[in-house]
Every structure is written in structure tokens, then in C-alpha cells.
GROMACS .gro file of N, CA, C and O in nm:
model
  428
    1UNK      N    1   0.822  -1.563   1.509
    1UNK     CA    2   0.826  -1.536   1.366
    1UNK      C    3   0.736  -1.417   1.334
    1UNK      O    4   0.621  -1.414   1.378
    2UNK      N    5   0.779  -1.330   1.266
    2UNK     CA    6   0.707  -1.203   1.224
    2UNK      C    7   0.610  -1.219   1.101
    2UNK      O    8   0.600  -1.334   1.058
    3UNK      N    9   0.560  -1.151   1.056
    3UNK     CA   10   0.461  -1.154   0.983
    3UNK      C   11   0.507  -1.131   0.845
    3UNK      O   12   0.543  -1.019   0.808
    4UNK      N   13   0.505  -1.246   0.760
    4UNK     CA   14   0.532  -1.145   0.609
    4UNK      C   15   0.451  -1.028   0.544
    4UNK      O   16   0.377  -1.054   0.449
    5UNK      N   17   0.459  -0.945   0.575
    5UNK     CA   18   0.328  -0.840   0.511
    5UNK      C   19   0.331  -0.844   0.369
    5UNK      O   20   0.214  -0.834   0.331
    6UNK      N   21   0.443  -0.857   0.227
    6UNK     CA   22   0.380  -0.932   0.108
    6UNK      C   23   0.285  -1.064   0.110
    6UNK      O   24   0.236  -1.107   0.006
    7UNK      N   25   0.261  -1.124   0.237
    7UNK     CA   26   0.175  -1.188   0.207
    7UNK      C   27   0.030  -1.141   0.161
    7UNK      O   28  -0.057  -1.200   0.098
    8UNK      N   29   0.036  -1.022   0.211
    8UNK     CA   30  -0.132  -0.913   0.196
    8UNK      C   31  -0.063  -0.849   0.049
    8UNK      O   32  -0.113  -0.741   0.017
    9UNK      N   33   0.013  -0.886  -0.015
    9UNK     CA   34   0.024  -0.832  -0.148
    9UNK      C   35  -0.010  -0.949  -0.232
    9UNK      O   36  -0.074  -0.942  -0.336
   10UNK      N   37   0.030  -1.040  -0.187
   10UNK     CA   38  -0.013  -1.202  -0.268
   10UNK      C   39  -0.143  -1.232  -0.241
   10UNK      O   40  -0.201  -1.307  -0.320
   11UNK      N   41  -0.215  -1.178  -0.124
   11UNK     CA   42  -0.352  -1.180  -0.138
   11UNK      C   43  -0.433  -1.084  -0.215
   11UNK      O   44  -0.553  -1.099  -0.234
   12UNK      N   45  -0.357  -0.972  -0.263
   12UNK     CA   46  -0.442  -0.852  -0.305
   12UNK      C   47  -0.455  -0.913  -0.462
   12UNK      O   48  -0.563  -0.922  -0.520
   13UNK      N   49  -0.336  -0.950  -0.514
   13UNK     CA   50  -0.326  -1.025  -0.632
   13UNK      C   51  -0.400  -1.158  -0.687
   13UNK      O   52  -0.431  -1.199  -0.799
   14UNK      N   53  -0.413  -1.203  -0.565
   14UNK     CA   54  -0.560  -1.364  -0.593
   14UNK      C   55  -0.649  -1.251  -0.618
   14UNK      O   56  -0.683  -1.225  -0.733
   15UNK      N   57  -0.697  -1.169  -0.500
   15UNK     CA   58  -0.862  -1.124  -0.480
   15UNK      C   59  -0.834  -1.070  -0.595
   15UNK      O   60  -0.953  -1.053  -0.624
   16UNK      N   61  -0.754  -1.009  -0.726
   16UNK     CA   62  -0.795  -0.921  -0.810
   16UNK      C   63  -0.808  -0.997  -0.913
   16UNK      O   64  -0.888  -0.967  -1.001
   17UNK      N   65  -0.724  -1.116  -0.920
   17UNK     CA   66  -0.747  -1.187  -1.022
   17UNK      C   67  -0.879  -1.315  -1.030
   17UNK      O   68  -0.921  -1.369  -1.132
   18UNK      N   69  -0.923  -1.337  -0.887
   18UNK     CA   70  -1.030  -1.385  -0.847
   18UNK      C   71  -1.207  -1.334  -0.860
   18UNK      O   72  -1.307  -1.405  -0.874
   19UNK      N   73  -1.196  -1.212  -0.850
   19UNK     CA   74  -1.256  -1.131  -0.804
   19UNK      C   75  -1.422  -1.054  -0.893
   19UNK      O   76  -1.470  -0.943  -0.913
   20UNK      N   77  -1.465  -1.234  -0.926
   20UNK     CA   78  -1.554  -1.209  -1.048
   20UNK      C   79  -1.696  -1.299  -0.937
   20UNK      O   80  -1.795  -1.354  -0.986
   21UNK      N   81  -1.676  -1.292  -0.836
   21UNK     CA   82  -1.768  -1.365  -0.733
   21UNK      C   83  -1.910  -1.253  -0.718
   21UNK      O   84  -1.924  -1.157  -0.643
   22UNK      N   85  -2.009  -1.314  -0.830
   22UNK     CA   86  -2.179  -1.213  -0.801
   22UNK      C   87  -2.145  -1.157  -0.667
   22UNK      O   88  -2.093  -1.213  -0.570
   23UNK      N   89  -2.191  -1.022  -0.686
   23UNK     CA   90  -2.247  -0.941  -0.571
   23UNK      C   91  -2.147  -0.869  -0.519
   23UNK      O   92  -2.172  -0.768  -0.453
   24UNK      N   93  -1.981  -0.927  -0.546
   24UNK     CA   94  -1.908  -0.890  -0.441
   24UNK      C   95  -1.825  -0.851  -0.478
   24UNK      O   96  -1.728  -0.852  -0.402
   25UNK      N   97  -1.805  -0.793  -0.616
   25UNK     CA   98  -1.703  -0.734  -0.694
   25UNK      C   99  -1.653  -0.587  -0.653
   25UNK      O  100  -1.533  -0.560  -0.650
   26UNK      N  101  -1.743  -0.501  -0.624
   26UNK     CA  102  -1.684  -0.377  -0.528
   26UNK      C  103  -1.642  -0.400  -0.397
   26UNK      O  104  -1.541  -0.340  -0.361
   27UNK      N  105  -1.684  -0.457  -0.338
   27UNK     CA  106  -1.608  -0.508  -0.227
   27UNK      C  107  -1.447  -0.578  -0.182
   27UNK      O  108  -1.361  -0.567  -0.095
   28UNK      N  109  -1.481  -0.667  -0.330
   28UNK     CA  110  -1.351  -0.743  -0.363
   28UNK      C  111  -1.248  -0.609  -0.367
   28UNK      O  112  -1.177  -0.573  -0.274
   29UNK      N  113  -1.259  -0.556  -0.481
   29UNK     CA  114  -1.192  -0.414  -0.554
   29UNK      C  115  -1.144  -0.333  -0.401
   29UNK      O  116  -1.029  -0.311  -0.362
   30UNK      N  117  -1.229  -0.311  -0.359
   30UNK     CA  118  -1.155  -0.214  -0.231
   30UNK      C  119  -1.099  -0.275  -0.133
   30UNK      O  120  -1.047  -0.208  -0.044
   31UNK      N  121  -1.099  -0.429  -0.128
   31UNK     CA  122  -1.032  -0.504  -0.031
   31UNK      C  123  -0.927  -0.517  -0.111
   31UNK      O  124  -0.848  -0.537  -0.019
   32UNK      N  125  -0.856  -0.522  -0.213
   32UNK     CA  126  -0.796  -0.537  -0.327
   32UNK      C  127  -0.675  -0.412  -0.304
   32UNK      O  128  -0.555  -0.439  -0.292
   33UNK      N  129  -0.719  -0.302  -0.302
   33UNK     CA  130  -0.651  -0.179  -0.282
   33UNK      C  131  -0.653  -0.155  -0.137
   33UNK      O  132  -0.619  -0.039  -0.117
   34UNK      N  133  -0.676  -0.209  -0.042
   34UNK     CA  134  -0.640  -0.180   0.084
   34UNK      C  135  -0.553  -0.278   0.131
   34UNK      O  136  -0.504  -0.265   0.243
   35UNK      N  137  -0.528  -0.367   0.067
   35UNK     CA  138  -0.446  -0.458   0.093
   35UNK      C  139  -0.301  -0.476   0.032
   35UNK      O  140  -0.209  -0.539   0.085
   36UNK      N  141  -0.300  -0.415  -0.080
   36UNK     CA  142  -0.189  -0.365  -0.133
   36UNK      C  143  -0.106  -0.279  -0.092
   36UNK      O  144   0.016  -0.286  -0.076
   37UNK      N  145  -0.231  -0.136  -0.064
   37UNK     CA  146  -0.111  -0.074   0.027
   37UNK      C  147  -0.114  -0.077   0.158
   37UNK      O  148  -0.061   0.019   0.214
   38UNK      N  149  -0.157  -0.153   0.217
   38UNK     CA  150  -0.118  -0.207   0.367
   38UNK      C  151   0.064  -0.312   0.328
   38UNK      O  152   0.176  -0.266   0.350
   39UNK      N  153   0.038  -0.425   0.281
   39UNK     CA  154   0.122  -0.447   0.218
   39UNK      C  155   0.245  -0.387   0.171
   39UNK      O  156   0.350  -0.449   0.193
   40UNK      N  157   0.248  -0.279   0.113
   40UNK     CA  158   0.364  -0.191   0.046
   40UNK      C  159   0.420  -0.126   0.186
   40UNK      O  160   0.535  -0.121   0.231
   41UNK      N  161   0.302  -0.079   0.234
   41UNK     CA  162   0.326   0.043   0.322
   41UNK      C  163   0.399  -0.042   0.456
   41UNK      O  164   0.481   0.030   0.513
   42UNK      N  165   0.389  -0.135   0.497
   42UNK     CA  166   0.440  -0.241   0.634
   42UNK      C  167   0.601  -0.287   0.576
   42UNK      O  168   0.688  -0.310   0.659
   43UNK      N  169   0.630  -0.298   0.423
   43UNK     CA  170   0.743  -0.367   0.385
   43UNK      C  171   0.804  -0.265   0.388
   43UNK      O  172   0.896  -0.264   0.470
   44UNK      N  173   0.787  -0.169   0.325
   44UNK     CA  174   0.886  -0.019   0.291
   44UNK      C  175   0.920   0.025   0.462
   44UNK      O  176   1.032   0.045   0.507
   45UNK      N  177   0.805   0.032   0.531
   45UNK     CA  178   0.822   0.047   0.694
   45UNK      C  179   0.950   0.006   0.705
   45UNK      O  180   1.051   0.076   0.702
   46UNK      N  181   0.934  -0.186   0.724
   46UNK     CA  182   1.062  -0.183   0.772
   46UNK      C  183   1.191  -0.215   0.711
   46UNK      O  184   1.286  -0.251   0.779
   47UNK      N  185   1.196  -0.202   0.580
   47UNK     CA  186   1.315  -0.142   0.579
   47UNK      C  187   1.316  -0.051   0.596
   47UNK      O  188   1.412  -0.087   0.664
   48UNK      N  189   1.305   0.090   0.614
   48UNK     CA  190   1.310   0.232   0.639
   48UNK      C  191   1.382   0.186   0.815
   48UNK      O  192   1.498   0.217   0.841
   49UNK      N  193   1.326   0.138   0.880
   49UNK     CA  194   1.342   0.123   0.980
   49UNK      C  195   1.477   0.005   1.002
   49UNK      O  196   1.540   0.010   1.108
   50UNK      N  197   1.503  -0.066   0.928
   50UNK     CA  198   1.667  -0.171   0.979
   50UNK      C  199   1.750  -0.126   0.877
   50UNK      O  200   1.870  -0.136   0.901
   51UNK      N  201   1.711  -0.068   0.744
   51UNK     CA  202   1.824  -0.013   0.649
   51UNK      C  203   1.877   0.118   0.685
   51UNK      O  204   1.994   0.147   0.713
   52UNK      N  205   1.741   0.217   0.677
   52UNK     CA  206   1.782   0.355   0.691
   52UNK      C  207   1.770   0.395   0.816
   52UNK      O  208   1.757   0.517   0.809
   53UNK      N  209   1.765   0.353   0.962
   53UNK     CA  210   1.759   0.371   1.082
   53UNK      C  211   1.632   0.478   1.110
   53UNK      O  212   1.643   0.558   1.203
   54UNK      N  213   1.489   0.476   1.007
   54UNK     CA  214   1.450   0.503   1.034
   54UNK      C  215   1.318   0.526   1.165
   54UNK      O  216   1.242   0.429   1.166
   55UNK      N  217   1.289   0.617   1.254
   55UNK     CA  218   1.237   0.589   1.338
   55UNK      C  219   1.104   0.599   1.361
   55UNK      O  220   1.051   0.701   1.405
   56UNK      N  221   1.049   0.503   1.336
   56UNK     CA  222   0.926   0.468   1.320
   56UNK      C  223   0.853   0.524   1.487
   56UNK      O  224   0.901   0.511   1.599
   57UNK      N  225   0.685   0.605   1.430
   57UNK     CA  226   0.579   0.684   1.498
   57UNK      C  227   0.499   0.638   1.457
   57UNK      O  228   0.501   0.627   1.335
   58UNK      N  229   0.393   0.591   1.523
   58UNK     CA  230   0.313   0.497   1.460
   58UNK      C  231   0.162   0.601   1.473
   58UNK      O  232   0.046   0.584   1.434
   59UNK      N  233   0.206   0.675   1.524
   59UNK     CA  234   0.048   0.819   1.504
   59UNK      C  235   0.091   0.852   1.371
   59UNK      O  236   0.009   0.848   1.280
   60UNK      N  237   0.244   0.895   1.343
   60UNK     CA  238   0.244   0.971   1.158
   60UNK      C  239   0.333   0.928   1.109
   60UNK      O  240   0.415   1.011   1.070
   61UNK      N  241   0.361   0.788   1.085
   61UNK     CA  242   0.421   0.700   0.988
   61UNK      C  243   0.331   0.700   0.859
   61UNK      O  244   0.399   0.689   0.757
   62UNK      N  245   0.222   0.708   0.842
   62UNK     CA  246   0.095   0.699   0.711
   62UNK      C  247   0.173   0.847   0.632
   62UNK      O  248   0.192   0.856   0.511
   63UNK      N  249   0.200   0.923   0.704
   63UNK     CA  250   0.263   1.099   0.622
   63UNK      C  251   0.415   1.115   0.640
   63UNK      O  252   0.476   1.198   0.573
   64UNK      N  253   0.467   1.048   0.715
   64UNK     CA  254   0.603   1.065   0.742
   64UNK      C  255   0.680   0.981   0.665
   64UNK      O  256   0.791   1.019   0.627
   65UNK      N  257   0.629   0.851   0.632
   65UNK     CA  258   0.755   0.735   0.575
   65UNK      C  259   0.762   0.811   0.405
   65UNK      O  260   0.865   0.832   0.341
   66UNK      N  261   0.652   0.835   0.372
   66UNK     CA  262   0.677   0.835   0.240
   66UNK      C  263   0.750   0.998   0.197
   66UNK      O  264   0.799   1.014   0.085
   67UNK      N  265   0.748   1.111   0.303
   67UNK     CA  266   0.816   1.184   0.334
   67UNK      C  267   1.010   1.188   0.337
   67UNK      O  268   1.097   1.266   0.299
   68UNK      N  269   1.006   1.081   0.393
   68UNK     CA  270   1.132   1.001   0.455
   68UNK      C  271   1.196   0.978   0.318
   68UNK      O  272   1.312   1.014   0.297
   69UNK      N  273   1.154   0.945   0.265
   69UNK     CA  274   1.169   0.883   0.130
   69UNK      C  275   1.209   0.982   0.003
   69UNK      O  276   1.305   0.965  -0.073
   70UNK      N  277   1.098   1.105   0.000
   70UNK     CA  278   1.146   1.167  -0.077
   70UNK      C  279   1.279   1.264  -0.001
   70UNK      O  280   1.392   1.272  -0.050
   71UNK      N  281   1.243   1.317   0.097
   71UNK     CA  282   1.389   1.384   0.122
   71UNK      C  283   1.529   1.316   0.092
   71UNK      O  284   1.629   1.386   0.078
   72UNK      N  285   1.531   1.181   0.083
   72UNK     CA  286   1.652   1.110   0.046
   72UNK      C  287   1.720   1.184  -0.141
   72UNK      O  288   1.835   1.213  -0.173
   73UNK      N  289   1.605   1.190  -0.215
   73UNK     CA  290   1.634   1.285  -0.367
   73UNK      C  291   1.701   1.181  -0.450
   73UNK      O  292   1.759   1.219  -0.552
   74UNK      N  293   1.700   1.038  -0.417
   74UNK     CA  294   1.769   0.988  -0.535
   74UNK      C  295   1.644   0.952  -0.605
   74UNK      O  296   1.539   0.986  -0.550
   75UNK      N  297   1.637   0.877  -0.739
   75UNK     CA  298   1.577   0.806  -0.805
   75UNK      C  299   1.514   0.715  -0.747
   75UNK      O  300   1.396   0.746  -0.730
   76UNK      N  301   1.543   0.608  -0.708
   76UNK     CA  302   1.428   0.514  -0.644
   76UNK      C  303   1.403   0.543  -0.493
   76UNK      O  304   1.329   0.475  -0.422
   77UNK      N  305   1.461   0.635  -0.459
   77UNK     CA  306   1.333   0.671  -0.305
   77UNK      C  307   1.258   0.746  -0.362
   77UNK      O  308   1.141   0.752  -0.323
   78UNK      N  309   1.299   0.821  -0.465
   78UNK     CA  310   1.187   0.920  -0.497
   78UNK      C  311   1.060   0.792  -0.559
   78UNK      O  312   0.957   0.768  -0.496
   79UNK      N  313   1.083   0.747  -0.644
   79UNK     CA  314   0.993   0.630  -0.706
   79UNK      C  315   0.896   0.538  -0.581
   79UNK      O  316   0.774   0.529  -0.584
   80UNK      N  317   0.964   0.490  -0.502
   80UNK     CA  318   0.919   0.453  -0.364
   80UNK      C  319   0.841   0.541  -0.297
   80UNK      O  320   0.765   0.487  -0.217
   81UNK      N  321   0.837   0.651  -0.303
   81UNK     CA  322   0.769   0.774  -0.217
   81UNK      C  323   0.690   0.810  -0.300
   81UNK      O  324   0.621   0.884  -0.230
   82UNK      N  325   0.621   0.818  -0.458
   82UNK     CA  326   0.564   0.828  -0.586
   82UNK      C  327   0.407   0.722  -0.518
   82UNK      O  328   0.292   0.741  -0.478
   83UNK      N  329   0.541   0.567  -0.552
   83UNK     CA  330   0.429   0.473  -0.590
   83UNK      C  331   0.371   0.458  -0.426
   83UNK      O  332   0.259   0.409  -0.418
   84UNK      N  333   0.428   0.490  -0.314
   84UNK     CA  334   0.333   0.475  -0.170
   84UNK      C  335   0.249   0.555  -0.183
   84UNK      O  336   0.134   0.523  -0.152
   85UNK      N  337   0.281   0.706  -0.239
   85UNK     CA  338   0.157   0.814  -0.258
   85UNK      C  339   0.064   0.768  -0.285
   85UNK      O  340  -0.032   0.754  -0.209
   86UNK      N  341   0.073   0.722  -0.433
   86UNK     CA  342  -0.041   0.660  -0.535
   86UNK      C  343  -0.125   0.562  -0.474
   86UNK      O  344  -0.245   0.587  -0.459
   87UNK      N  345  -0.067   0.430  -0.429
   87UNK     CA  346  -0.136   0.348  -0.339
   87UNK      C  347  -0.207   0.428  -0.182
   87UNK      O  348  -0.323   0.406  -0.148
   88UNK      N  349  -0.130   0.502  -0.116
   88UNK     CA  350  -0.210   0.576  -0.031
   88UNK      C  351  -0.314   0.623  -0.048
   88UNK      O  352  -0.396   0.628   0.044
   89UNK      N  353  -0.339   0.671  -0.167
   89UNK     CA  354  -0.455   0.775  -0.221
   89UNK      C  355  -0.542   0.675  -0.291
   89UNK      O  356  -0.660   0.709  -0.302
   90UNK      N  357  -0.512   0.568  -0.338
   90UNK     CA  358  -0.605   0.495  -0.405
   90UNK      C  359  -0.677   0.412  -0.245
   90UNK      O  360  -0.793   0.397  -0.208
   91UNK      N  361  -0.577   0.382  -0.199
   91UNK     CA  362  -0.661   0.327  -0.024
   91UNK      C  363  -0.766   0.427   0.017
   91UNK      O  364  -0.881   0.397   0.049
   92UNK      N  365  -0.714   0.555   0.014
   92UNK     CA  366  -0.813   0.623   0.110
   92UNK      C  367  -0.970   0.673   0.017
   92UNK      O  368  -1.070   0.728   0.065
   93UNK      N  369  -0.951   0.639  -0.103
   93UNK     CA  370  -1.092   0.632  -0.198
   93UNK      C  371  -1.134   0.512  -0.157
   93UNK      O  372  -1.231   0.512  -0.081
   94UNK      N  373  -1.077   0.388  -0.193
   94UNK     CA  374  -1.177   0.268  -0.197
   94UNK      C  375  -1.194   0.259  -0.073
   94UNK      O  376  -1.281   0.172  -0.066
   95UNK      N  377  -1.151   0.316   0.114
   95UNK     CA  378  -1.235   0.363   0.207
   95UNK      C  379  -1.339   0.408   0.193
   95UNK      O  380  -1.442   0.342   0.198
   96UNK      N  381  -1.332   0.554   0.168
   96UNK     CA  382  -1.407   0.653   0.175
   96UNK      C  383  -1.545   0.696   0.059
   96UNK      O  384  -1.659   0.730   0.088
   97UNK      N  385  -1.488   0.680  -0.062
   97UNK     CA  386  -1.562   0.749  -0.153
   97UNK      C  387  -1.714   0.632  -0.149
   97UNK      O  388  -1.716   0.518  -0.103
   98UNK      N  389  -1.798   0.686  -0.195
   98UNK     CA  390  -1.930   0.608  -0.219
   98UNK      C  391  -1.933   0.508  -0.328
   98UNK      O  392  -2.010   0.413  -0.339
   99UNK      N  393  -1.830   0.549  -0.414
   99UNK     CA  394  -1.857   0.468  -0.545
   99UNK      C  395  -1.713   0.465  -0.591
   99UNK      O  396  -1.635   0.553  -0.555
  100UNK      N  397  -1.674   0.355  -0.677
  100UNK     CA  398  -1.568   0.342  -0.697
  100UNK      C  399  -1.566   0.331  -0.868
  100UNK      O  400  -1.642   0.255  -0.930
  101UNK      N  401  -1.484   0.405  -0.921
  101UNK     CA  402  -1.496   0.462  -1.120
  101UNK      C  403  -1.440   0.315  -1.195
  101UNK      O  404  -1.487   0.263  -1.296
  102UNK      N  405  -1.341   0.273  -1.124
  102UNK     CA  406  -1.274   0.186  -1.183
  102UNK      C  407  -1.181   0.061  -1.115
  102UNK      O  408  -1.122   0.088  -1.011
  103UNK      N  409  -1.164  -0.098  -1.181
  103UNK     CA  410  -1.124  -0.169  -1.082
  103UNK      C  411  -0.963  -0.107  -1.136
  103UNK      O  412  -0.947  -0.030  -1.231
  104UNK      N  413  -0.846  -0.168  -1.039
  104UNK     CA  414  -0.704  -0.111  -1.047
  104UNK      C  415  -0.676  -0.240  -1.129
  104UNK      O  416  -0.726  -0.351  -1.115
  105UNK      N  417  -0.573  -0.192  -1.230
  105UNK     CA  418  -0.527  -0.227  -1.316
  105UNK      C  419  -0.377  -0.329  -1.291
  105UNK      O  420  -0.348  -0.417  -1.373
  106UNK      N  421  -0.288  -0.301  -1.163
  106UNK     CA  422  -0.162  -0.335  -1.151
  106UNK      C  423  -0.161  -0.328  -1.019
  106UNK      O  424  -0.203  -0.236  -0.949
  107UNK      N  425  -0.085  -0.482  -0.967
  107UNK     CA  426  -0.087  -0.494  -0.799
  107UNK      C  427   0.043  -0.534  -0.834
  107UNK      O  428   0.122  -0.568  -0.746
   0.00000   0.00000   0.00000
């Protein structure tokens, strides 16, 4: 049995709605957004991969799927390739940055 990866979307959604635990509220928050788009980014994978025969690289699938996506030019790949951006970029802050401005609003 494979892994549901919305399950790390149903967890991103407790921890955000949970996520009033002293001390651990930035922590929560960036586990929150890394889990979402881990989540997004593993489901869209595979369908890309059993719908659109896409062929998954697992060195540049993180720059390629959502790539994949917009070259298609309709409306919802483009939307799909939008909202992976957005979650991509919000992942690689609540990594990286030192401080985080704001908790996310919509999982």
C-alpha cells in the first residue's frame, strides 16, 4: 500500500488549526507550510506521472513538475503550476528565512 501524501495535507490543517501550543508556534507555522507543500507537491507528482505520462527526475522534479504544468496553457494547469509556485516559495522561506512575517492563512 502506498502512501497517501494528502495525509501531510490533513496534518498541515490540524497543526494550523492546533497550533496555539506556548513556545512552539513558529515552529508549528513552518511545519505547517512544509507540509502542505510536500503534500501538494507528491499528489500533483503523481498524477503528472499516471495521467500525463509524465516522467518523473527526482534531482529536478522541485523545477520541472510545475514547469510541466504550465507548458500544458490551459486554465487549471496553469492554476496548478500558480498555486505549486506559491506553496514552493512559501516552503523555501519557512526553511530558510530567520523569521517568519506571518502565520498562512489557507491550507
Amino acid at each position: 500500500m502506498s502512501f497517501n501524501w494528502l495525509d501531510f495535507l490533513d496534518l498541515a490543517r490540524w497543526l494550523h488549526n492546533n497550533s496555539e501550543l506556548p513556545g512552539f508556534e513558529e515552529a508549528s507555522c513552518r511545519t505547517v507550510v512544509s507540509r502542505a507543500y510536500y503534500a501538494v507537491f507528491q499528489h500533483v507528482l503523481e498524477y503528472a506521472i499516471v495521467e500525463e505520462g509524465y516522467i518523473s527526475n527526482s534531482n529536478t522534479d522541485h523545477q520541472a513538475l510545475p514547469k510541466h504544468f504550465q507548458s500544458k496553457g490551459d486554465n487549471i494547469r496553469n492554476e496548478v503550476f500558480t498555486k505549486l509556485k506559491r506553496l514552493k516559495d512559501n516552503r523555501r522561506q519557512a526553511a530558510y528565512d530567520n523569521g517568519l512575517t506571518h502565520k498562512p492563512k489557507h491550507l
